[in-house]
Short mmCIF file of C-alpha atoms in Angstrom, two decimals:
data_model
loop_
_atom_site.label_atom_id
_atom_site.label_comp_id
_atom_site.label_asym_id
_atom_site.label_seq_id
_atom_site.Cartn_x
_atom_site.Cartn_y
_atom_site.Cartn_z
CA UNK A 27 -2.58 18.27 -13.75
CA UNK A 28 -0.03 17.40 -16.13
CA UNK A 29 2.53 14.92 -16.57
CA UNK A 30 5.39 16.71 -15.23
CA UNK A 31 3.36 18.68 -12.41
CA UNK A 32 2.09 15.34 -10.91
CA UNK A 33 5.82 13.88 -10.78
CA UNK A 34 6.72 16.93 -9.02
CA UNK A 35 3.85 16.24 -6.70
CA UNK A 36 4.00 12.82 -5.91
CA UNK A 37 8.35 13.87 -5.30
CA UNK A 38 7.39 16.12 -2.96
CA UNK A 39 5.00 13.62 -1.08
CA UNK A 40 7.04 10.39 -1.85
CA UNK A 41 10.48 12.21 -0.07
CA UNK A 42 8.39 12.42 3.08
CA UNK A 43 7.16 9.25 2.98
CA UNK A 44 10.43 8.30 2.56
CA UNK A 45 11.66 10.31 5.39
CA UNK A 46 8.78 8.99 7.99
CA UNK A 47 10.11 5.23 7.16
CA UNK A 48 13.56 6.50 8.61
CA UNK A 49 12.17 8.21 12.06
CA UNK A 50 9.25 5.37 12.81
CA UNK A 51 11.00 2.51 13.11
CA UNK A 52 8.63 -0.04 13.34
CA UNK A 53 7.17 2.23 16.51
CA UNK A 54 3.68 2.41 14.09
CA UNK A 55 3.79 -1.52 13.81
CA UNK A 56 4.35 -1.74 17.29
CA UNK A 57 1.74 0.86 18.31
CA UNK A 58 -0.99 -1.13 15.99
CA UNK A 59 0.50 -4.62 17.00
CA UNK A 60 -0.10 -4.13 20.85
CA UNK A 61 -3.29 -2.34 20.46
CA UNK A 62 -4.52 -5.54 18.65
CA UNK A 63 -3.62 -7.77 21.73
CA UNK A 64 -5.32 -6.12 24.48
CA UNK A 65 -7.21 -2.81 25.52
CA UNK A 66 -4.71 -0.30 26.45
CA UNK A 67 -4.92 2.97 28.43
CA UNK A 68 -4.32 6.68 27.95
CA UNK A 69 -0.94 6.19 29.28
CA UNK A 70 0.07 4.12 26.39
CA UNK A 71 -1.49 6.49 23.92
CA UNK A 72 -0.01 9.81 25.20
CA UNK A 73 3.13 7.92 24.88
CA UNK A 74 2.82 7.10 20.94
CA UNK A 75 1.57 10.66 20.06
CA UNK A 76 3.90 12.33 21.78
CA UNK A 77 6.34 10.33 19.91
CA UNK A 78 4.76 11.21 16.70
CA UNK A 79 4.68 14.70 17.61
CA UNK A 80 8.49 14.94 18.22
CA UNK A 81 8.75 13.29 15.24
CA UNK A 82 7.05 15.48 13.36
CA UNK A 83 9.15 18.96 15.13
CA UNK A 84 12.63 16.75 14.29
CA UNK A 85 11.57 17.23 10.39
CA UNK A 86 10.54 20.52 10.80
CA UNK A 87 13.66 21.64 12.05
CA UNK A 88 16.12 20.09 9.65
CA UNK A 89 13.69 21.20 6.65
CA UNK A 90 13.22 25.22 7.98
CA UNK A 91 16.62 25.55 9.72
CA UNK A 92 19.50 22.85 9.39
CA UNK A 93 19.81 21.87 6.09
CA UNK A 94 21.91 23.93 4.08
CA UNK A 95 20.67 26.01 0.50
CA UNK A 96 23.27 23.86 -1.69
CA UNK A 97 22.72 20.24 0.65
CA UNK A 98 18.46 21.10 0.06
CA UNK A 99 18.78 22.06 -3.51
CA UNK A 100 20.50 18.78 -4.46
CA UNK A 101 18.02 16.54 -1.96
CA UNK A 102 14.56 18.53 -3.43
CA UNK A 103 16.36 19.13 -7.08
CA UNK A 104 15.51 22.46 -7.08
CA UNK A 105 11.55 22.71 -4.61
CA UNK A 106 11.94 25.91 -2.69
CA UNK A 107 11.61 25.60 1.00
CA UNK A 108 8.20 26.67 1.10
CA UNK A 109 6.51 24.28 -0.56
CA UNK A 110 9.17 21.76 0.65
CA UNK A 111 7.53 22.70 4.35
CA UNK A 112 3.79 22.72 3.36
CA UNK A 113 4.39 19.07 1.71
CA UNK A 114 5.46 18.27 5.44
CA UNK A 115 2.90 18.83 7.03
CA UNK A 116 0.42 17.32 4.39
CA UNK A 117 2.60 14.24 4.37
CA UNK A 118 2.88 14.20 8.04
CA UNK A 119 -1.64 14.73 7.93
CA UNK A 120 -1.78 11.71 5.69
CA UNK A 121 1.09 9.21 6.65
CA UNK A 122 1.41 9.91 9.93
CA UNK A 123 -1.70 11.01 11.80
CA UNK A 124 -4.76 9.72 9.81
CA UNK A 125 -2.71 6.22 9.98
CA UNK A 126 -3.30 6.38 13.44
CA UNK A 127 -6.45 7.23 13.95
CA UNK A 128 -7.11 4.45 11.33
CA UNK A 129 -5.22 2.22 13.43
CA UNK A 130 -7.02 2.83 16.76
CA UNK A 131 -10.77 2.93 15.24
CA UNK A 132 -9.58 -1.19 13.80
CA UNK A 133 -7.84 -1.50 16.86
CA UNK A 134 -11.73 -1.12 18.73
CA UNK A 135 -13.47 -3.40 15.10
CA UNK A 136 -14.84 0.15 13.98
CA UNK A 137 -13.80 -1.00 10.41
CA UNK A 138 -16.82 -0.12 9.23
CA UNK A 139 -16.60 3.43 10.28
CA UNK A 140 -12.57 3.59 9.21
CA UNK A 141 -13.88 2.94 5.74
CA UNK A 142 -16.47 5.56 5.79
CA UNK A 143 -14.16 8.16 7.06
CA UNK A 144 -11.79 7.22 3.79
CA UNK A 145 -14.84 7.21 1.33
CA UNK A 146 -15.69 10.41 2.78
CA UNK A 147 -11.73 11.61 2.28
CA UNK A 148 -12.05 10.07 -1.56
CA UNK A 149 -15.46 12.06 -2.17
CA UNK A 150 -14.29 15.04 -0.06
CA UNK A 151 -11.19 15.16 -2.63
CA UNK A 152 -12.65 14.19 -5.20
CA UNK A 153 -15.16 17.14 -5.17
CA UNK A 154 -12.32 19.57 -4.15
CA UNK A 155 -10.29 18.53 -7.05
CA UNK A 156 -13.18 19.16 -9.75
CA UNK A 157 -13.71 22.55 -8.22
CA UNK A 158 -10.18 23.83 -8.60
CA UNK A 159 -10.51 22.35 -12.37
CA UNK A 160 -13.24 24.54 -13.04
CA UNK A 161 -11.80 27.49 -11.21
CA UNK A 162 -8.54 26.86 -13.18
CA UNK A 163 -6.68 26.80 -9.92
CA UNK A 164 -5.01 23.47 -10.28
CA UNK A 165 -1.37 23.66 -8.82
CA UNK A 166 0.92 21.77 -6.34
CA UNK A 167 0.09 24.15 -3.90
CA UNK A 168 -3.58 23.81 -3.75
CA UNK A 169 -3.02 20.11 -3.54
CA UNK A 170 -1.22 20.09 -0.70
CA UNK A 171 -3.73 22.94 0.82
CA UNK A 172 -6.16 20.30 0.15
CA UNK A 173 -4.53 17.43 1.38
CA UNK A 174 -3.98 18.93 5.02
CA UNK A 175 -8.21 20.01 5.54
CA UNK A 176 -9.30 17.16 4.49
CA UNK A 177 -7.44 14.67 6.80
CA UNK A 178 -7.76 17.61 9.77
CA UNK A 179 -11.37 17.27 9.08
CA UNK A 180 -11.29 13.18 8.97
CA UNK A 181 -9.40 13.20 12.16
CA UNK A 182 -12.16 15.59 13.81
CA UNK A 183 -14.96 13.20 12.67
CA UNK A 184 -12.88 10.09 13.36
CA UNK A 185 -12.64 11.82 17.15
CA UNK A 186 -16.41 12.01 16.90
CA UNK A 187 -17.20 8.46 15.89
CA UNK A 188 -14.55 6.74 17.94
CA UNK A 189 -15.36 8.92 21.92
CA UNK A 190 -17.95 6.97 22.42
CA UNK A 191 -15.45 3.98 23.33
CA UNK A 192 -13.45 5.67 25.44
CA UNK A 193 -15.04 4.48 28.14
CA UNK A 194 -14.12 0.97 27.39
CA UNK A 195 -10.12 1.56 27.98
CA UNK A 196 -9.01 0.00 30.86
CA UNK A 197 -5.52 1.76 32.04
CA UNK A 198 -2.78 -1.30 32.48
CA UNK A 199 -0.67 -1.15 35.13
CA UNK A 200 2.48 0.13 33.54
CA UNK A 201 4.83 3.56 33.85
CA UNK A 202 6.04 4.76 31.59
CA UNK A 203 9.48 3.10 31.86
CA UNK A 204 7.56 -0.39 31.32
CA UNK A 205 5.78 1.30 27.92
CA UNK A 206 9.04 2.13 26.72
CA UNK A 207 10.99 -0.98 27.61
CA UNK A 208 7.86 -3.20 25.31
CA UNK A 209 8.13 -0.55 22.20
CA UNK A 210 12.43 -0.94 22.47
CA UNK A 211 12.21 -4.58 22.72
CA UNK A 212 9.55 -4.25 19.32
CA UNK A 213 11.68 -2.05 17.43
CA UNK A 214 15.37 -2.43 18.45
CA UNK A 215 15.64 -4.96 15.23
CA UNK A 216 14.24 -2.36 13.39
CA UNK A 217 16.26 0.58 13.80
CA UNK A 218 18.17 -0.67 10.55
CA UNK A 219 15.93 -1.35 8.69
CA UNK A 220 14.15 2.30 8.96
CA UNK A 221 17.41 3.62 8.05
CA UNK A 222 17.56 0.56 4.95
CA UNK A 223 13.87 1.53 3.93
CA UNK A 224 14.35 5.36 4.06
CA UNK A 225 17.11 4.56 1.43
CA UNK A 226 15.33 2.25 -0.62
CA UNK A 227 12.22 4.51 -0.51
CA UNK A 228 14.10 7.73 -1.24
CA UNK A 229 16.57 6.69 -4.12
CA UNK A 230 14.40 5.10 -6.11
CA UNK A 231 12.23 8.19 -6.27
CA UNK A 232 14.95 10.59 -6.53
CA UNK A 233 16.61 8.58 -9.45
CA UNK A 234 13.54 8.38 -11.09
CA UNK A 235 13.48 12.33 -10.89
CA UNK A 236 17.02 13.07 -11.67
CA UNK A 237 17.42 10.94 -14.35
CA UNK A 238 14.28 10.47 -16.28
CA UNK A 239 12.67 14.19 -15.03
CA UNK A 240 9.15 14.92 -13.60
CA UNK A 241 6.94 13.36 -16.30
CA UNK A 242 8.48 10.10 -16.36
CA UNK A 243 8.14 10.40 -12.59
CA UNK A 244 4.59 11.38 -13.39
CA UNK A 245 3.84 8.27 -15.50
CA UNK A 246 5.38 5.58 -12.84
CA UNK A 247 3.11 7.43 -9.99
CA UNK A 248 0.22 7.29 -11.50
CA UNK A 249 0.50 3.70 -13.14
CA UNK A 250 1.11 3.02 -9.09
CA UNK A 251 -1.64 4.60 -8.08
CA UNK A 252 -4.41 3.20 -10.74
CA UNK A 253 -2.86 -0.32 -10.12
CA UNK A 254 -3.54 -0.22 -6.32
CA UNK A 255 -7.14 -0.87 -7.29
CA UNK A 256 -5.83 -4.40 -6.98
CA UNK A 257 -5.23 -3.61 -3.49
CA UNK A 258 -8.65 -2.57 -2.35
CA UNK A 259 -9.42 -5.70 -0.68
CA UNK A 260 -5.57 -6.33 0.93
CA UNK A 261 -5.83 -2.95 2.80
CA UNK A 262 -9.55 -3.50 3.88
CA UNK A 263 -8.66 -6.82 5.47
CA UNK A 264 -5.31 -6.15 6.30
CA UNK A 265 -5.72 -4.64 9.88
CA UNK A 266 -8.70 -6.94 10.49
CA UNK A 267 -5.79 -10.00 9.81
CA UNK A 268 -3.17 -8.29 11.79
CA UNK A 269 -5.70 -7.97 14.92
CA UNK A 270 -7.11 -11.63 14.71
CA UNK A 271 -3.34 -13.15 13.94
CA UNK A 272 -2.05 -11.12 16.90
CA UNK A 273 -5.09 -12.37 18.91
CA UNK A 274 -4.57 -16.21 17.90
CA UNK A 275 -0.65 -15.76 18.92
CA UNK A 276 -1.67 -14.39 22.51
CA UNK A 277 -3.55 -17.53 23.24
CA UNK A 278 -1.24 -19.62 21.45
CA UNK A 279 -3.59 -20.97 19.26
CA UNK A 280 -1.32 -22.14 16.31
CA UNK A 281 -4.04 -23.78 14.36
CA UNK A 282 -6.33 -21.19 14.09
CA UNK A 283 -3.13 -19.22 12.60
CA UNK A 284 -2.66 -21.24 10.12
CA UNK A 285 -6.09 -21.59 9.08
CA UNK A 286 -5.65 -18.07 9.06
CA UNK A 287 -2.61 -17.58 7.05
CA UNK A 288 -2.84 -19.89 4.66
CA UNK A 289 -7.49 -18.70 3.78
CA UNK A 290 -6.54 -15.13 3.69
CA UNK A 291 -2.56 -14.98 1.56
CA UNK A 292 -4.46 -17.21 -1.03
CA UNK A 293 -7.53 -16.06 -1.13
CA UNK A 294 -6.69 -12.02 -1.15
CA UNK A 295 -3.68 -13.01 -4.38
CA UNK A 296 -6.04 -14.55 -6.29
CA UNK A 297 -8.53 -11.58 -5.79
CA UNK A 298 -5.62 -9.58 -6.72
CA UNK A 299 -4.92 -11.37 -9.75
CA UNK A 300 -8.74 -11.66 -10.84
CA UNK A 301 -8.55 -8.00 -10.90
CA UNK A 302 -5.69 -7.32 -12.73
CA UNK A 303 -6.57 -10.11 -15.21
CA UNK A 304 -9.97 -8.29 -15.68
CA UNK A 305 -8.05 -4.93 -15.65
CA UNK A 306 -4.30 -5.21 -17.94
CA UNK A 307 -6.06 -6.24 -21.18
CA UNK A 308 -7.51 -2.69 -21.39
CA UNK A 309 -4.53 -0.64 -20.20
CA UNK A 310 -4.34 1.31 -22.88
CA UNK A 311 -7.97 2.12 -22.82
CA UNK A 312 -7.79 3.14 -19.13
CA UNK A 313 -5.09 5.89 -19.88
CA UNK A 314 -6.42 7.26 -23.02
CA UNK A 315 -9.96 7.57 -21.26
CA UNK A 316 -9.86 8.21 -17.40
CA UNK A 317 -6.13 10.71 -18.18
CA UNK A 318 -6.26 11.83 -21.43
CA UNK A 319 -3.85 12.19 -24.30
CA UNK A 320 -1.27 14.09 -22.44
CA UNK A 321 -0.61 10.66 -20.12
CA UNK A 322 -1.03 8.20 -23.42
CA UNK A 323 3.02 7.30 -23.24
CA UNK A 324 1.88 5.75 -19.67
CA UNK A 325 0.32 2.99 -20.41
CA UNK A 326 3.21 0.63 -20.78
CA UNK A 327 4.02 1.48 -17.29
CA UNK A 328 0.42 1.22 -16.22
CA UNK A 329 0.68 -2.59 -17.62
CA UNK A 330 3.61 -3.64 -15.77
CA UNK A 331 2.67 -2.37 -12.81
CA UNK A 332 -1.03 -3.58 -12.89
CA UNK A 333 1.05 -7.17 -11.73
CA UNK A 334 2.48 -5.45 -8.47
CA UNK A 335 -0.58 -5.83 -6.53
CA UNK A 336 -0.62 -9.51 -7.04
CA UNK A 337 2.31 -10.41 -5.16
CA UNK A 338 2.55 -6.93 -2.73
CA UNK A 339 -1.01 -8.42 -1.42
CA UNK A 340 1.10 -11.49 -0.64
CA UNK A 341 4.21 -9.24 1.01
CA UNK A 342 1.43 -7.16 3.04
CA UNK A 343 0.01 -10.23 4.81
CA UNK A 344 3.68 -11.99 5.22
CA UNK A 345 4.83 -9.07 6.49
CA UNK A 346 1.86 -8.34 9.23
CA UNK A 347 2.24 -12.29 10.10
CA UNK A 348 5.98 -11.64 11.21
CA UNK A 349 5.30 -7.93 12.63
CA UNK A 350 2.01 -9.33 14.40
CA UNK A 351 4.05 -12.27 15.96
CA UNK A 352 6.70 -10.24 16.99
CA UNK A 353 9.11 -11.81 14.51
CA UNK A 354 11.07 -8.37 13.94
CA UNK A 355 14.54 -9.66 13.57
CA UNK A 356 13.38 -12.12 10.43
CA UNK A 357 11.26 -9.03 8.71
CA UNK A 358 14.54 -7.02 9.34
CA UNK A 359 16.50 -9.57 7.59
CA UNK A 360 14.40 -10.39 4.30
CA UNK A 361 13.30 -7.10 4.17
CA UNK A 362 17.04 -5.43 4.58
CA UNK A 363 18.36 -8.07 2.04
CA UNK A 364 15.51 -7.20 -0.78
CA UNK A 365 15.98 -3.53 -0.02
CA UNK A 366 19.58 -3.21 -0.24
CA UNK A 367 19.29 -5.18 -3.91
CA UNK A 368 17.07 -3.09 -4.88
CA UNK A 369 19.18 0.26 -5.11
CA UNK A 370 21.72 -0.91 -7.64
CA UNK A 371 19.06 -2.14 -10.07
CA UNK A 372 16.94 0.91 -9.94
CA UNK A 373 20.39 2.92 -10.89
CA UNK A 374 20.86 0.25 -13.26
CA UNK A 375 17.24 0.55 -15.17
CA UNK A 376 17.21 4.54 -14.68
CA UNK A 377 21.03 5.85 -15.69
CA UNK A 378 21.72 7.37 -18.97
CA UNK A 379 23.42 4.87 -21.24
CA UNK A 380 25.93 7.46 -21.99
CA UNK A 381 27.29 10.46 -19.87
CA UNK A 382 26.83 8.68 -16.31
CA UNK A 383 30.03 7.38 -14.56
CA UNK A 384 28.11 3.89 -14.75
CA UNK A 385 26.36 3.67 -17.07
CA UNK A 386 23.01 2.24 -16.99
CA UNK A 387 19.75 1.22 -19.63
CA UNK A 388 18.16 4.81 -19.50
CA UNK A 389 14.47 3.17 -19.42
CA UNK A 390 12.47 5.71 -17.32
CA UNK A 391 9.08 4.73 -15.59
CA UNK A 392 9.14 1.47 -17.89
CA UNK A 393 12.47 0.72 -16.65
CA UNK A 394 11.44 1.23 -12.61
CA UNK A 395 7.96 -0.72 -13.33
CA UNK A 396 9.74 -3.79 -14.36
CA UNK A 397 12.43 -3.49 -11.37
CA UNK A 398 9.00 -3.01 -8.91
CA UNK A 399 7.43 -6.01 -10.11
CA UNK A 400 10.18 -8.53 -10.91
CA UNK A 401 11.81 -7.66 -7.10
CA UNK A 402 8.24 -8.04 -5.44
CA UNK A 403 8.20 -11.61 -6.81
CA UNK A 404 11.10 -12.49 -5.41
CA UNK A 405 10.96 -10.64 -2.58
CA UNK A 406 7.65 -12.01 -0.84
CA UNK A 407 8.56 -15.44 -2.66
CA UNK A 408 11.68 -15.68 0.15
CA UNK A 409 9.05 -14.16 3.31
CA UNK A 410 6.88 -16.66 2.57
CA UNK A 411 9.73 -19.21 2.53
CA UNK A 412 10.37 -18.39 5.99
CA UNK A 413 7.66 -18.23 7.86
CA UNK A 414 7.04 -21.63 6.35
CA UNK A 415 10.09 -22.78 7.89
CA UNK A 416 9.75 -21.41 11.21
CA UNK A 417 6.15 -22.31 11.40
CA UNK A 418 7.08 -25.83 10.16
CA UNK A 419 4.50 -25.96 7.13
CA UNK A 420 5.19 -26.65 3.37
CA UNK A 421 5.97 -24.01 1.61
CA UNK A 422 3.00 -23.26 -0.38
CA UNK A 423 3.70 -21.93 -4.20
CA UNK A 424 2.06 -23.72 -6.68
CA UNK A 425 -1.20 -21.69 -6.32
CA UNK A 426 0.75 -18.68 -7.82
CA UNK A 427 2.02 -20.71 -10.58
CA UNK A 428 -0.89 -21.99 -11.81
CA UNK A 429 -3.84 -19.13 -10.85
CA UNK A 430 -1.98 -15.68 -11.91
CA UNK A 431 -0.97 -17.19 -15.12
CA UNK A 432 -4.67 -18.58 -15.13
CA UNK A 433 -5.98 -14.89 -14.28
CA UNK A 434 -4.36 -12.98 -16.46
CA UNK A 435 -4.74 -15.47 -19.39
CA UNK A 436 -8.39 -15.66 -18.79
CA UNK A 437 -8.23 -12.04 -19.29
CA UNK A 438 -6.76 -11.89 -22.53
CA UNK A 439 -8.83 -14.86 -24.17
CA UNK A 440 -12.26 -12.88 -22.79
CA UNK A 441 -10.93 -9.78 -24.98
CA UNK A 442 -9.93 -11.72 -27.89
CA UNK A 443 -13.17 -13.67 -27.75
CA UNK A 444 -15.25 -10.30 -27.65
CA UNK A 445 -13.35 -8.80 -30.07
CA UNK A 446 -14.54 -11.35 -32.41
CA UNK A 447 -17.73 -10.53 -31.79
CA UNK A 448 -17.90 -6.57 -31.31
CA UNK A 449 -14.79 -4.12 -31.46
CA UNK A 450 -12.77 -4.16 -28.23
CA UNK A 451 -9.35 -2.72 -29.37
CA UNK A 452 -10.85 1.07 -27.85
CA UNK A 453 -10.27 2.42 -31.91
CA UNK A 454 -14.33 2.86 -32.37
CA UNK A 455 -16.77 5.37 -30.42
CA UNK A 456 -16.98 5.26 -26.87
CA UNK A 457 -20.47 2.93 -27.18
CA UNK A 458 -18.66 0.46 -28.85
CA UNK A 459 -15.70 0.46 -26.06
CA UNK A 460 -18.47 0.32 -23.29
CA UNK A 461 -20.17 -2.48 -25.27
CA UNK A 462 -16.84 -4.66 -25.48
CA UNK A 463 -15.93 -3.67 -22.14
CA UNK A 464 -19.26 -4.74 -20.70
CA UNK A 465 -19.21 -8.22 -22.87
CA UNK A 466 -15.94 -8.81 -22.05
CA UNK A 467 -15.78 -8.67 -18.07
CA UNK A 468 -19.07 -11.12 -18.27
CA UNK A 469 -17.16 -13.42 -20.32
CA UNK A 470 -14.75 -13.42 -18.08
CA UNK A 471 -17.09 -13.72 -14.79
CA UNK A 472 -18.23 -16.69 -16.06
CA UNK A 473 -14.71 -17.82 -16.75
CA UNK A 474 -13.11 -17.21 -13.16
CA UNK A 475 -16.75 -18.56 -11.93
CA UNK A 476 -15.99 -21.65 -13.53
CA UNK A 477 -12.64 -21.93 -12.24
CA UNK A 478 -13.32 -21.04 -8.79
CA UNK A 479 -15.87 -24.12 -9.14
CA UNK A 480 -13.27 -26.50 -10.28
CA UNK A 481 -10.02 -25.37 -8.38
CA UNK A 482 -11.74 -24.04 -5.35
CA UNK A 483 -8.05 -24.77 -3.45
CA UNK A 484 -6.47 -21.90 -5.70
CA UNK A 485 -8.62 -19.38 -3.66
CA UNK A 486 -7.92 -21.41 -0.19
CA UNK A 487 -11.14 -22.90 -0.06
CA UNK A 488 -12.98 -26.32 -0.33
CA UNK A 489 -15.53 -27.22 -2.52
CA UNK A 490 -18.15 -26.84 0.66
CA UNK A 491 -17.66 -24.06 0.77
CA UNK A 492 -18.18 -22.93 -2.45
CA UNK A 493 -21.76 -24.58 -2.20
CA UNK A 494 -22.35 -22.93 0.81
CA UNK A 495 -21.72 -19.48 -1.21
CA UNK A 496 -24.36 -20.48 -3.95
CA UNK A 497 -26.59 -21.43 -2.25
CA UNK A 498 -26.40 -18.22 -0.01
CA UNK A 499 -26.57 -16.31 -3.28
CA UNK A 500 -29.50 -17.81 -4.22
CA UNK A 501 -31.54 -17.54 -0.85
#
């Protein structure tokens, strides 16, 4: 799929997303967050899916029947209803319903099976997508089409793998009234904030779209979703953190949360940054030889954003260590504040110079990158601020200083060092790039090895533990 096509794809998807922010409100964190505290009953999960299901029929509606032609043309810029409706329900498949099934199989320590399910959704599409490339029958239609039987199919396995528990649910003495009462005290902080997020979430793609057009949408999605490679590990341990923080909080046990905290945000930012150190030296490589020539003018973008991860890894666990505690009201706050800055410098980066009532720098997918990744510093920079505060601990910063810098440096230096050696710049035959390549991530191995050794507190742990991990290597 093109440029352009993809932009108009990931639109499609990313107004939905957008959408589901505004009618969840915080009722998926909740859901997840009192799962993770004790074993609840079918009471409390007819509850949530019916909620999810009137959800879903509220968008339905207002797509198919409210919205006016001239109100939908300006919101969609110009989708037809159609495949406006089918991206609804493949949205509502991917964001909505195989969220929760993810959620309950973590919820009962099936991570193991959760992660099979998504490697068999990645091969599943994977194949799919090949197959319409040879039968020439790539379009945004047959994405979507795809999108909706493979999650059906997920969820029907998921059902599969996860019945056998069912007989370990132990119904809690609640109505339905008392159900109700715990999600509204959850969520009441974060009515506006659904309502902030579905504005943050939506503008910035529909700027994006109006004012730079479907391929530089196309470049800025796809630099997003190569860079989330970074964020393998963050959403693999992520629900595993929520559950045990959640869990520590029940019984009060305060220093096992910050043992917690403080092992897992450093540990999973440096992982992020050892990643994209390994990874941003060769953007340009990666889009000239996993997209082609037609996505070339994308690897600026792909750069910029290959430093998101870093510091969203960070956000991610702040962020589940106020939901999981219950601290709504402060994630409503720094997250509202961030948010609501946000708006006026995407407008800012994205508006013509000339012909806009304000004007604005006209930079495209570069332009949003750089707003993404300079925001998300700040942004997780002031959550971790305040859960230090109210958890009375130092706030801890100078890891970041020192290892991302470190990281991405190391990165460099490995390339340069290679390149002395064997051509790395991605100009000779492929052999030569797979050569450098090869050379160059053992370089730097042995390099973030080294480091690891001598600065063991950059990755939250102690020099006993590092032997520990040798020696287990070696065994």
């Amino acid at each position: 799929m093109n440029p352009s096509g993809y932009g108009d794809l990931m639109f499609l998807l990313g107004s939905f997303v957008a959408i589901r922010s505004l009618l969840d409100m915080g009722s998926s964190s909740a859901f997840y967050t009192f799962m993770s505290r004790h074993v609840q009953g079918p009471r409390f999960y007819s509850f949530y899916f019916t909620w999810l299901v009137l959800q879903f029929v509220i968008t339905l509606l207002f797509v198919a029947l409210i919205i006016p032609d001239n109100i939908f043309a300006r919101v969609w810029l110009g989708h037809n209803r159609e495949i406006v409706l089918i991206t609804l329900l493949a949205a509502f498949m991917q964001q909505q319903v195989w969220q929760t099934v993810s959620q309950i199989g973590e919820s009962m320590r099936k991570t193991v099976k959760v992660q099979l399910l998504n490697l068999f959704i990645a091969i599943f599409y994977l194949a799919m997508v090949s197959l319409l490339l040879i039968l020439e029958s790539m379009s945004i239609e047959n994405i979507l089409f795809l999108m909706i039987v493979q999650y059906v199919l997920a969820t029907l396995l998921a059902y599969q793998f996860f019945r056998e528990d069912q007989a370990g649910f132990v119904e809690k003495d609640a109505t339905l009234k008392q159900i109700f009462q715990e999600y509204w005290v959850y969520c009441k902080p974060l009515i506006a904030l659904s309502l902030v997020s579905f504005l943050y979430d939506f503008a910035d793609k529909w700027m994006l779209q109006k004012f730079g057009g479907s391929t530089q949408q196309g470049y800025f999605q796809i630099a997003s979703q190569f860079s989330t490679v970074s964020l393998l590990a963050t959403t693999s341990i992520l629900s595993i953190f929520w559950k045990e923080i959640s869990n520590a909080l029940a019984k009060h046990d305060h220093a096992r949360v910050t043992m917690l905290y403080h092992k897992v945000s450093r540990g999973l930012v440096m992982l992020g940054a050892i990643i994209t150190g390994l990874l941003l030296p060769w953007a340009e490589q990666i889009v000239t030889v996993f997209l082609g020539p037609s996505y070339v003018q994308a690897w600026p973008v792909l750069a910029i954003m290959l430093l998101y991860p870093i510091h969203q890894s960070m956000g991610q666990i702040g962020g589940t260590m106020l939901l999981a505690g219950g601290h709504t009201h402060k994630y409503m706050v720094v997250s509202m504040m961030i948010m609501l800055v946000s708006v006026p410098f995407s407008y800012l980066m994205l508006a013509p110079a000339a012909g806009a009532l304000v004007p604005g720098l006209g930079m495209g997918a570069v332009g949003i990158a750089s707003k993404t990744v300079l925001l998300s510093i700040v942004a997780v920079n002031i959550q971790a601020l305040v859960i230090a505060r109210y958890s009375g601990w130092k706030f801890d910063w100078l890891y970041q200083v020192i290892g991302i810098p470190l990281m991405v440096g190391l990165g460099y230096l490995a390339k340069m060092f290679v390149g002395l050696l064997w051509n790395s710049d991605g100009t000779g035959n492929m052999t030569d790039l797979i050569i450098s390549v090869m050379l160059t991530f053992l370089v730097y191995g042995i390099s973030v090895t080294l480091v690891l050794w001598l600065l063991p507190w950059l990755f939250g742990m102690e020099r006993e533990e590092i032997e520990y991990l040798f020696r287990k290597s070696k065994s």
